[in-house]
Amino acid sequence: MQNSSDKPASLHDKPSLRTVFGVLRSYRMRSGMGAWVLHRLTGLMLVLYLPLHVAGLRSLQDPAAFEQYVTLYRSPLFKIAEAVLVGVVAFHALNGLRIMLQDFFFRSDRHKMLFGVVMVLTVLVTLVAGYQILSPYVAAFLFQ
């Protein structure tokens, strides 16, 4: 019987979702690593959102296309996505400010406290903006 360590390295090191998540679980996810991962993920989300935004702006040239865009924009699912987008933008912007403040003014021993401030402010901004965005839809659902 052949041992698994006798297999060639190319078969042993095949990237798969299971190995990626296994490697990620082996790291200690402390605040610095969490901030780094979240900053990259929110940046990726913003890059993916940008073409959708540009397509919406292009619809301004055609009244029929603009009407379709506005109809889509008013749907509850799109409003939920908009509230999530506010949270993504808030975290990415506030964490970017934290990184700049840390680079210019603070020593590295305050990064946990600053990350905590970023998370609290992100939650507050997201809740306030999310309430503004979603409250008409929640009220309409409750009082049908």
Protein backbone atom coordinates (compact mmCIF):
# COMPACT_ATOMS: atom_id res chain seq x y z
CA MET A 1 0.00 0.00 0.00
CA GLN A 2 1.36 3.37 -0.95
CA ASN A 3 1.72 6.08 1.67
CA SER A 4 0.18 9.50 0.94
CA SER A 5 3.58 11.10 1.44
CA ASP A 6 4.90 9.02 -1.51
CA LYS A 7 2.62 10.88 -3.92
CA PRO A 8 4.16 13.52 -6.13
CA ALA A 9 4.03 17.06 -4.81
CA SER A 10 1.78 18.17 -7.67
CA LEU A 11 -0.98 15.81 -6.47
CA HIS A 12 -0.39 16.62 -2.82
CA ASP A 13 -0.58 20.40 -3.20
CA LYS A 14 -3.61 20.75 -5.46
CA PRO A 15 -5.40 23.95 -4.49
CA SER A 16 -8.99 23.40 -3.51
CA LEU A 17 -11.52 25.21 -1.41
CA ARG A 18 -10.93 22.74 1.40
CA THR A 19 -7.18 23.39 1.50
CA VAL A 20 -7.66 27.16 1.27
CA PHE A 21 -10.09 27.19 4.20
CA GLY A 22 -7.83 24.81 6.12
CA VAL A 23 -4.89 27.16 5.71
CA LEU A 24 -7.03 30.15 6.70
CA ARG A 25 -8.26 28.36 9.83
CA SER A 26 -4.67 27.64 10.85
CA TYR A 27 -3.94 31.37 11.19
CA ARG A 28 -4.73 33.19 14.38
CA MET A 29 -7.28 35.77 13.35
CA ARG A 30 -6.36 38.67 15.59
CA SER A 31 -7.45 42.26 15.09
CA GLY A 32 -4.56 43.18 12.78
CA MET A 33 -5.15 40.19 10.51
CA GLY A 34 -8.91 40.74 10.64
CA ALA A 35 -8.51 44.39 9.64
CA TRP A 36 -6.20 43.41 6.80
CA VAL A 37 -8.58 40.74 5.45
CA LEU A 38 -11.68 42.94 5.80
CA HIS A 39 -9.95 45.87 4.11
CA ARG A 40 -9.06 43.69 1.12
CA LEU A 41 -12.54 42.14 0.93
CA THR A 42 -14.31 45.50 1.11
CA GLY A 43 -11.94 46.88 -1.53
CA LEU A 44 -12.78 43.94 -3.78
CA MET A 45 -16.50 44.49 -3.22
CA LEU A 46 -16.14 48.15 -4.17
CA VAL A 47 -14.24 47.24 -7.33
CA LEU A 48 -17.00 44.78 -8.26
CA TYR A 49 -19.68 47.41 -7.56
CA LEU A 50 -18.05 50.06 -9.75
CA PRO A 51 -19.15 48.62 -13.15
CA LEU A 52 -22.75 48.40 -11.88
CA HIS A 53 -22.62 52.04 -10.86
CA VAL A 54 -21.15 53.10 -14.21
CA ALA A 55 -23.86 51.12 -16.04
CA GLY A 56 -26.48 52.95 -13.99
CA LEU A 57 -24.97 56.30 -14.89
CA ARG A 58 -24.93 55.35 -18.56
CA SER A 59 -28.68 54.78 -18.38
CA LEU A 60 -29.11 58.54 -17.95
CA GLN A 61 -28.66 58.91 -21.71
CA ASP A 62 -31.77 56.85 -22.53
CA PRO A 63 -35.09 57.64 -20.77
CA ALA A 64 -36.42 54.06 -21.13
CA ALA A 65 -33.22 52.54 -19.74
CA PHE A 66 -33.25 55.08 -16.91
CA GLU A 67 -36.83 54.12 -16.03
CA GLN A 68 -35.78 50.44 -15.83
CA TYR A 69 -32.82 51.41 -13.64
CA VAL A 70 -35.04 53.42 -11.29
CA THR A 71 -37.52 50.53 -11.06
CA LEU A 72 -34.68 48.17 -10.14
CA TYR A 73 -33.26 50.72 -7.72
CA ARG A 74 -36.56 50.89 -5.82
CA SER A 75 -36.83 47.14 -5.27
CA PRO A 76 -36.39 45.89 -1.68
CA LEU A 77 -33.52 43.57 -2.63
CA PHE A 78 -31.62 46.48 -4.16
CA LYS A 79 -32.28 48.56 -1.02
CA ILE A 80 -30.80 45.79 1.13
CA ALA A 81 -27.76 45.72 -1.16
CA GLU A 82 -27.54 49.51 -0.82
CA ALA A 83 -27.51 49.24 2.98
CA VAL A 84 -24.76 46.61 2.77
CA LEU A 85 -22.86 48.89 0.38
CA VAL A 86 -23.02 51.70 2.94
CA GLY A 87 -21.43 49.38 5.50
CA VAL A 88 -18.74 48.31 3.04
CA VAL A 89 -17.90 51.91 2.12
CA ALA A 90 -17.97 53.00 5.76
CA PHE A 91 -15.59 50.25 6.88
CA HIS A 92 -13.22 50.72 3.95
CA ALA A 93 -13.06 54.50 4.43
CA LEU A 94 -12.73 54.41 8.22
CA ASN A 95 -10.15 51.63 8.13
CA GLY A 96 -8.20 53.58 5.52
CA LEU A 97 -8.18 56.56 7.89
CA ARG A 98 -7.06 54.26 10.71
CA ILE A 99 -4.18 53.01 8.59
CA MET A 100 -3.13 56.58 7.75
CA LEU A 101 -3.37 57.71 11.39
CA GLN A 102 -1.40 54.70 12.50
CA ASP A 103 1.30 55.28 9.89
CA PHE A 104 1.71 58.96 10.68
CA PHE A 105 0.97 59.44 14.38
CA PHE A 106 0.49 56.34 16.51
CA ARG A 107 2.73 53.52 17.53
CA SER A 108 1.67 49.98 16.76
CA ASP A 109 0.52 49.34 20.35
CA ARG A 110 -2.71 51.28 19.71
CA HIS A 111 -3.87 49.37 16.66
CA LYS A 112 -6.36 47.22 18.60
CA MET A 113 -8.03 50.25 20.13
CA LEU A 114 -8.17 52.04 16.77
CA PHE A 115 -9.59 48.96 15.06
CA GLY A 116 -12.26 48.76 17.75
CA VAL A 117 -13.16 52.41 17.12
CA VAL A 118 -13.38 51.69 13.37
CA MET A 119 -15.70 48.74 13.97
CA VAL A 120 -17.98 50.69 16.35
CA LEU A 121 -18.19 53.65 13.95
CA THR A 122 -18.84 51.30 11.02
CA VAL A 123 -21.71 49.63 12.85
CA LEU A 124 -23.17 53.01 13.87
CA VAL A 125 -22.96 54.45 10.35
CA THR A 126 -24.41 51.28 8.86
CA LEU A 127 -27.29 51.17 11.34
CA VAL A 128 -28.20 54.84 10.90
CA ALA A 129 -27.96 54.74 7.11
CA GLY A 130 -29.56 51.31 6.92
CA TYR A 131 -32.50 52.56 8.96
CA GLN A 132 -32.92 55.52 6.61
CA ILE A 133 -32.76 53.26 3.56
CA LEU A 134 -34.87 50.33 4.78
CA SER A 135 -37.45 51.92 7.11
CA PRO A 136 -40.01 52.71 4.37
CA TYR A 137 -39.89 49.09 3.20
CA VAL A 138 -40.13 47.63 6.69
CA ALA A 139 -43.06 49.93 7.53
CA ALA A 140 -44.82 49.03 4.27
CA PHE A 141 -44.31 45.32 4.99
CA LEU A 142 -45.58 45.57 8.57
CA PHE A 143 -48.63 47.73 7.83
CA GLN A 144 -49.94 46.16 4.63
